[in-house]
Each structure stands twice: as structure tokens, then as C-alpha cells.
């Protein structure tokens, strides 16, 4: 029997990070409201610079999602669902081209089906959507294009003196 080598492969990773005081904002969205654009508007109107979703519960009647990239075909599949779906999880950041992922369940099947993906928009509230947004005071996030992934990716900036001076946090 041949031995299998179990030694880990060394990988160098750069991690964007920063520290600041967290504040929370609690919102309830109503039937017919589009979740992504409503949250982005709230973040902009309240000048939140490092906003993210802590938790969200509710239901939708429409959801447009992008699924993970298929490297064999080179296609990013985007699908729109027109039915009542329960929000199981909604996570992500809300600044500079927000990046949100969602898990949704339906009533089909014995135990229900779960779908999930990258929120493209058209996330329309059915009955309610209760969202808690966190914001890290003293930080700003933005999304410069990353050649390695082909997408705009998260970058964290520290705002030192009340937000008037910004310096890039050292990557480790």
C-alpha cells in the first residue's frame, strides 16, 4: 500500500483588515421594496463607510441571482426566480458596489429546496424583511478591480482623524 503524503501546502495569503468601533442600524423593509437598492440607498443617505449585513430575515417574491462561475464553459449563469421564497441568510458588504449573497428556501419537496447565490438585484420583499446593518466607524471600504479574480474586490482603508485623512491599512 502506497503512503499518502499529508503535509500541508504552503500558501501565501494577503488579508484586508482593519479595526474600528461598530454601530448597528435596524431596518424593516415592506412588501414591494427592492432589498439591495433600498439598503444601498440607506447606507449612502446615512454616510456609512464600512457597512455590512449582520443578519436578515424575511421573504421575497422575486430574486435575481448569479451562480458560481463555471470554468469549463466560462459562463456566469444568472437566473430570476418569480415565487415566494423565505430568506434563510443574507450576508455581505454594502459599500462601493455592494457584494451580497443570499440563501432562499421554497415550499416544494418534502423538506423544501434551498437556492443561493450572488444577489444581482430584483430582490423584492414579499411580507417583510428585517435587516440589521453593522458599520465599522473609522474604516472605509471600496472595491478596486483585482486582476487575479477578474472582479472588484474588497479593500479596507483606515480613516484616522474623523475621516478627513485616509491611509491604506498594511496588508499582512
PDB file of C-alpha atoms in Angstrom:
ATOM      1  CA  UNK A   1       0.000   0.000   0.000  1.00  0.00           C
ATOM      2  CA  UNK A   2       1.422   3.357  -1.023  1.00  0.00           C
ATOM      3  CA  UNK A   3       1.816   6.082   1.560  1.00  0.00           C
ATOM      4  CA  UNK A   4      -0.156   9.263   1.062  1.00  0.00           C
ATOM      5  CA  UNK A   5       1.677  12.443   1.860  1.00  0.00           C
ATOM      6  CA  UNK A   6      -0.344  14.522   4.317  1.00  0.00           C
ATOM      7  CA  UNK A   7       1.889  17.562   4.584  1.00  0.00           C
ATOM      8  CA  UNK A   8       0.166  20.900   4.057  1.00  0.00           C
ATOM      9  CA  UNK A   9       0.930  23.022   1.035  1.00  0.00           C
ATOM     10  CA  UNK A  10       2.297  26.453   1.888  1.00  0.00           C
ATOM     11  CA  UNK A  11       0.108  29.257   0.588  1.00  0.00           C
ATOM     12  CA  UNK A  12       0.783  32.951   0.986  1.00  0.00           C
ATOM     13  CA  UNK A  13      -2.370  34.973   1.535  1.00  0.00           C
ATOM     14  CA  UNK A  14      -2.955  38.682   1.792  1.00  0.00           C
ATOM     15  CA  UNK A  15      -5.821  39.642   4.080  1.00  0.00           C
ATOM     16  CA  UNK A  16      -7.541  43.023   4.119  1.00  0.00           C
ATOM     17  CA  UNK A  17      -8.275  44.010   7.689  1.00  0.00           C
ATOM     18  CA  UNK A  18      -8.917  46.929   9.962  1.00  0.00           C
ATOM     19  CA  UNK A  19     -10.298  47.901  13.368  1.00  0.00           C
ATOM     20  CA  UNK A  20     -12.936  50.348  14.440  1.00  0.00           C
ATOM     21  CA  UNK A  21     -15.998  50.798  16.615  1.00  0.00           C
ATOM     22  CA  UNK A  22     -19.095  49.013  15.336  1.00  0.00           C
ATOM     23  CA  UNK A  23     -22.513  50.638  15.259  1.00  0.00           C
ATOM     24  CA  UNK A  24     -25.745  48.920  14.262  1.00  0.00           C
ATOM     25  CA  UNK A  25     -28.776  50.060  12.260  1.00  0.00           C
ATOM     26  CA  UNK A  26     -32.049  48.119  12.407  1.00  0.00           C
ATOM     27  CA  UNK A  27     -34.418  48.364   9.443  1.00  0.00           C
ATOM     28  CA  UNK A  28     -37.688  46.819   8.346  1.00  0.00           C
ATOM     29  CA  UNK A  29     -38.420  46.733   4.635  1.00  0.00           C
ATOM     30  CA  UNK A  30     -42.019  46.475   3.451  1.00  0.00           C
ATOM     31  CA  UNK A  31     -43.815  44.484   0.740  1.00  0.00           C
ATOM     32  CA  UNK A  32     -42.730  45.506  -2.763  1.00  0.00           C
ATOM     33  CA  UNK A  33     -39.443  47.164  -1.759  1.00  0.00           C
ATOM     34  CA  UNK A  34     -36.281  46.056  -3.580  1.00  0.00           C
ATOM     35  CA  UNK A  35     -33.852  44.961  -0.867  1.00  0.00           C
ATOM     36  CA  UNK A  36     -30.415  45.591  -2.425  1.00  0.00           C
ATOM     37  CA  UNK A  37     -31.120  49.104  -3.735  1.00  0.00           C
ATOM     38  CA  UNK A  38     -33.011  50.084  -0.554  1.00  0.00           C
ATOM     39  CA  UNK A  39     -30.072  49.035   1.636  1.00  0.00           C
ATOM     40  CA  UNK A  40     -27.558  50.773  -0.657  1.00  0.00           C
ATOM     41  CA  UNK A  41     -29.650  53.960  -0.528  1.00  0.00           C
ATOM     42  CA  UNK A  42     -29.855  53.777   3.284  1.00  0.00           C
ATOM     43  CA  UNK A  43     -26.065  53.345   3.512  1.00  0.00           C
ATOM     44  CA  UNK A  44     -25.479  56.331   1.213  1.00  0.00           C
ATOM     45  CA  UNK A  45     -28.018  58.609   2.935  1.00  0.00           C
ATOM     46  CA  UNK A  46     -26.557  57.798   6.366  1.00  0.00           C
ATOM     47  CA  UNK A  47     -22.931  58.131   5.200  1.00  0.00           C
ATOM     48  CA  UNK A  48     -21.946  54.627   6.342  1.00  0.00           C
ATOM     49  CA  UNK A  49     -18.418  53.933   5.064  1.00  0.00           C
ATOM     50  CA  UNK A  50     -17.895  50.283   6.087  1.00  0.00           C
ATOM     51  CA  UNK A  51     -21.387  48.777   6.157  1.00  0.00           C
ATOM     52  CA  UNK A  52     -22.209  45.068   6.217  1.00  0.00           C
ATOM     53  CA  UNK A  53     -25.219  42.892   6.939  1.00  0.00           C
ATOM     54  CA  UNK A  54     -25.205  41.302  10.388  1.00  0.00           C
ATOM     55  CA  UNK A  55     -28.485  39.432   9.944  1.00  0.00           C
ATOM     56  CA  UNK A  56     -31.621  39.466   7.829  1.00  0.00           C
ATOM     57  CA  UNK A  57     -34.885  37.521   7.880  1.00  0.00           C
ATOM     58  CA  UNK A  58     -37.986  37.771   5.752  1.00  0.00           C
ATOM     59  CA  UNK A  59     -39.372  36.673   2.419  1.00  0.00           C
ATOM     60  CA  UNK A  60     -39.224  37.673  -1.245  1.00  0.00           C
ATOM     61  CA  UNK A  61     -41.422  37.269  -4.324  1.00  0.00           C
ATOM     62  CA  UNK A  62     -38.620  37.743  -6.840  1.00  0.00           C
ATOM     63  CA  UNK A  63     -34.866  37.180  -6.740  1.00  0.00           C
ATOM     64  CA  UNK A  64     -32.199  37.565  -9.432  1.00  0.00           C
ATOM     65  CA  UNK A  65     -29.068  35.583  -8.577  1.00  0.00           C
ATOM     66  CA  UNK A  66     -25.734  34.821 -10.220  1.00  0.00           C
ATOM     67  CA  UNK A  67     -24.318  31.384  -9.582  1.00  0.00           C
ATOM     68  CA  UNK A  68     -20.662  30.442  -9.173  1.00  0.00           C
ATOM     69  CA  UNK A  69     -18.594  30.791 -12.354  1.00  0.00           C
ATOM     70  CA  UNK A  70     -18.396  27.643 -14.491  1.00  0.00           C
ATOM     71  CA  UNK A  71     -14.744  27.482 -15.538  1.00  0.00           C
ATOM     72  CA  UNK A  72     -15.432  24.771 -18.149  1.00  0.00           C
ATOM     73  CA  UNK A  73     -17.914  26.887 -20.100  1.00  0.00           C
ATOM     74  CA  UNK A  74     -16.739  30.324 -18.980  1.00  0.00           C
ATOM     75  CA  UNK A  75     -20.345  31.235 -18.170  1.00  0.00           C
ATOM     76  CA  UNK A  76     -21.746  33.047 -15.157  1.00  0.00           C
ATOM     77  CA  UNK A  77     -25.333  31.793 -15.023  1.00  0.00           C
ATOM     78  CA  UNK A  78     -27.886  34.397 -13.912  1.00  0.00           C
ATOM     79  CA  UNK A  79     -31.428  33.300 -13.068  1.00  0.00           C
ATOM     80  CA  UNK A  80     -34.526  35.131 -11.884  1.00  0.00           C
ATOM     81  CA  UNK A  81     -36.963  33.336  -9.592  1.00  0.00           C
ATOM     82  CA  UNK A  82     -40.591  34.520  -9.526  1.00  0.00           C
ATOM     83  CA  UNK A  83     -42.127  32.846  -6.472  1.00  0.00           C
ATOM     84  CA  UNK A  84     -42.462  33.197  -2.717  1.00  0.00           C
ATOM     85  CA  UNK A  85     -39.132  32.371  -1.088  1.00  0.00           C
ATOM     86  CA  UNK A  86     -38.044  32.518   2.559  1.00  0.00           C
ATOM     87  CA  UNK A  87     -34.743  34.294   3.337  1.00  0.00           C
ATOM     88  CA  UNK A  88     -32.517  31.855   5.229  1.00  0.00           C
ATOM     89  CA  UNK A  89     -29.400  34.002   5.072  1.00  0.00           C
ATOM     90  CA  UNK A  90     -28.381  37.338   3.555  1.00  0.00           C
ATOM     91  CA  UNK A  91     -24.752  38.333   4.019  1.00  0.00           C
ATOM     92  CA  UNK A  92     -22.239  40.736   2.547  1.00  0.00           C
ATOM     93  CA  UNK A  93     -20.923  44.270   2.354  1.00  0.00           C
ATOM     94  CA  UNK A  94     -22.903  47.327   1.258  1.00  0.00           C
ATOM     95  CA  UNK A  95     -20.383  49.924   0.085  1.00  0.00           C
ATOM     96  CA  UNK A  96     -18.991  50.813  -3.328  1.00  0.00           C
ATOM     97  CA  UNK A  97     -20.778  48.208  -5.411  1.00  0.00           C
ATOM     98  CA  UNK A  98     -22.213  46.058  -2.646  1.00  0.00           C
ATOM     99  CA  UNK A  99     -21.396  42.347  -2.561  1.00  0.00           C
ATOM    100  CA  UNK A 100     -24.311  40.280  -1.246  1.00  0.00           C
ATOM    101  CA  UNK A 101     -25.025  36.553  -1.163  1.00  0.00           C
ATOM    102  CA  UNK A 102     -28.357  35.008  -0.216  1.00  0.00           C
ATOM    103  CA  UNK A 103     -29.800  31.600   0.631  1.00  0.00           C
ATOM    104  CA  UNK A 104     -33.519  31.124  -0.021  1.00  0.00           C
ATOM    105  CA  UNK A 105     -35.940  28.251   0.551  1.00  0.00           C
ATOM    106  CA  UNK A 106     -39.218  27.367  -1.105  1.00  0.00           C
ATOM    107  CA  UNK A 107     -42.121  25.138  -0.116  1.00  0.00           C
ATOM    108  CA  UNK A 108     -41.523  22.479  -2.778  1.00  0.00           C
ATOM    109  CA  UNK A 109     -40.497  18.965  -1.854  1.00  0.00           C
ATOM    110  CA  UNK A 110     -40.867  17.149   1.435  1.00  0.00           C
ATOM    111  CA  UNK A 111     -38.301  19.269   3.267  1.00  0.00           C
ATOM    112  CA  UNK A 112     -38.085  22.242   0.896  1.00  0.00           C
ATOM    113  CA  UNK A 113     -35.426  23.270  -1.575  1.00  0.00           C
ATOM    114  CA  UNK A 114     -32.637  25.745  -0.945  1.00  0.00           C
ATOM    115  CA  UNK A 115     -31.105  28.000  -3.588  1.00  0.00           C
ATOM    116  CA  UNK A 116     -28.449  30.610  -3.163  1.00  0.00           C
ATOM    117  CA  UNK A 117     -26.058  32.854  -4.995  1.00  0.00           C
ATOM    118  CA  UNK A 118     -24.746  36.345  -5.605  1.00  0.00           C
ATOM    119  CA  UNK A 119     -27.535  38.953  -5.435  1.00  0.00           C
ATOM    120  CA  UNK A 120     -27.760  40.757  -8.771  1.00  0.00           C
ATOM    121  CA  UNK A 121     -30.845  42.798  -7.837  1.00  0.00           C
ATOM    122  CA  UNK A 122     -34.592  42.382  -8.176  1.00  0.00           C
ATOM    123  CA  UNK A 123     -34.809  41.076  -4.611  1.00  0.00           C
ATOM    124  CA  UNK A 124     -38.420  42.084  -3.941  1.00  0.00           C
ATOM    125  CA  UNK A 125     -39.900  41.861  -0.414  1.00  0.00           C
ATOM    126  CA  UNK A 126     -42.977  39.623  -0.098  1.00  0.00           C
ATOM    127  CA  UNK A 127     -44.198  40.125   3.507  1.00  0.00           C
ATOM    128  CA  UNK A 128     -41.300  41.739   5.359  1.00  0.00           C
ATOM    129  CA  UNK A 129     -37.521  41.911   5.525  1.00  0.00           C
ATOM    130  CA  UNK A 130     -35.898  42.736   8.861  1.00  0.00           C
ATOM    131  CA  UNK A 131     -32.248  43.690   8.476  1.00  0.00           C
ATOM    132  CA  UNK A 132     -29.536  44.608  10.958  1.00  0.00           C
ATOM    133  CA  UNK A 133     -26.721  46.560   9.294  1.00  0.00           C
ATOM    134  CA  UNK A 134     -23.374  46.917  11.017  1.00  0.00           C
ATOM    135  CA  UNK A 135     -20.988  49.761  10.260  1.00  0.00           C
ATOM    136  CA  UNK A 136     -17.384  49.970  11.399  1.00  0.00           C
ATOM    137  CA  UNK A 137     -16.783  53.603  12.332  1.00  0.00           C
ATOM    138  CA  UNK A 138     -13.296  54.758  11.389  1.00  0.00           C
ATOM    139  CA  UNK A 139     -12.977  52.495   8.352  1.00  0.00           C
ATOM    140  CA  UNK A 140     -13.912  52.895   4.712  1.00  0.00           C
ATOM    141  CA  UNK A 141     -14.186  50.078   2.217  1.00  0.00           C
ATOM    142  CA  UNK A 142     -14.007  50.231  -1.552  1.00  0.00           C
ATOM    143  CA  UNK A 143     -13.679  47.727  -4.405  1.00  0.00           C
ATOM    144  CA  UNK A 144     -10.767  48.183  -6.800  1.00  0.00           C
ATOM    145  CA  UNK A 145     -10.540  45.743  -9.717  1.00  0.00           C
ATOM    146  CA  UNK A 146      -8.486  42.641  -8.913  1.00  0.00           C
ATOM    147  CA  UNK A 147      -6.685  41.171 -11.950  1.00  0.00           C
ATOM    148  CA  UNK A 148      -6.317  37.798 -10.216  1.00  0.00           C
ATOM    149  CA  UNK A 149     -10.078  37.241  -9.788  1.00  0.00           C
ATOM    150  CA  UNK A 150     -11.456  39.398 -12.582  1.00  0.00           C
ATOM    151  CA  UNK A 151     -13.795  41.163 -10.157  1.00  0.00           C
ATOM    152  CA  UNK A 152     -13.756  44.290  -7.977  1.00  0.00           C
ATOM    153  CA  UNK A 153     -12.605  43.023  -4.562  1.00  0.00           C
ATOM    154  CA  UNK A 154     -12.739  44.422  -1.031  1.00  0.00           C
ATOM    155  CA  UNK A 155     -10.076  46.876   0.126  1.00  0.00           C
ATOM    156  CA  UNK A 156     -10.108  48.437   3.612  1.00  0.00           C
ATOM    157  CA  UNK A 157      -8.964  51.983   4.360  1.00  0.00           C
ATOM    158  CA  UNK A 158      -8.473  53.458   7.826  1.00  0.00           C
ATOM    159  CA  UNK A 159      -9.878  56.944   8.412  1.00  0.00           C
ATOM    160  CA  UNK A 160      -7.646  58.443  11.054  1.00  0.00           C
ATOM    161  CA  UNK A 161      -8.739  61.937  12.134  1.00  0.00           C
ATOM    162  CA  UNK A 162     -12.520  61.897  11.898  1.00  0.00           C
ATOM    163  CA  UNK A 163     -12.465  60.606   8.352  1.00  0.00           C
ATOM    164  CA  UNK A 164     -10.588  63.532   6.806  1.00  0.00           C
ATOM    165  CA  UNK A 165      -7.349  61.635   6.320  1.00  0.00           C
ATOM    166  CA  UNK A 166      -7.256  58.121   4.915  1.00  0.00           C
ATOM    167  CA  UNK A 167      -4.347  55.727   4.721  1.00  0.00           C
ATOM    168  CA  UNK A 168      -4.292  52.224   3.298  1.00  0.00           C
ATOM    169  CA  UNK A 169      -4.020  49.630   6.056  1.00  0.00           C
ATOM    170  CA  UNK A 170      -0.931  47.472   5.680  1.00  0.00           C
ATOM    171  CA  UNK A 171      -1.749  44.053   4.277  1.00  0.00           C
ATOM    172  CA  UNK A 172      -0.320  41.099   6.173  1.00  0.00           C
TER     173      UNK A 172
END
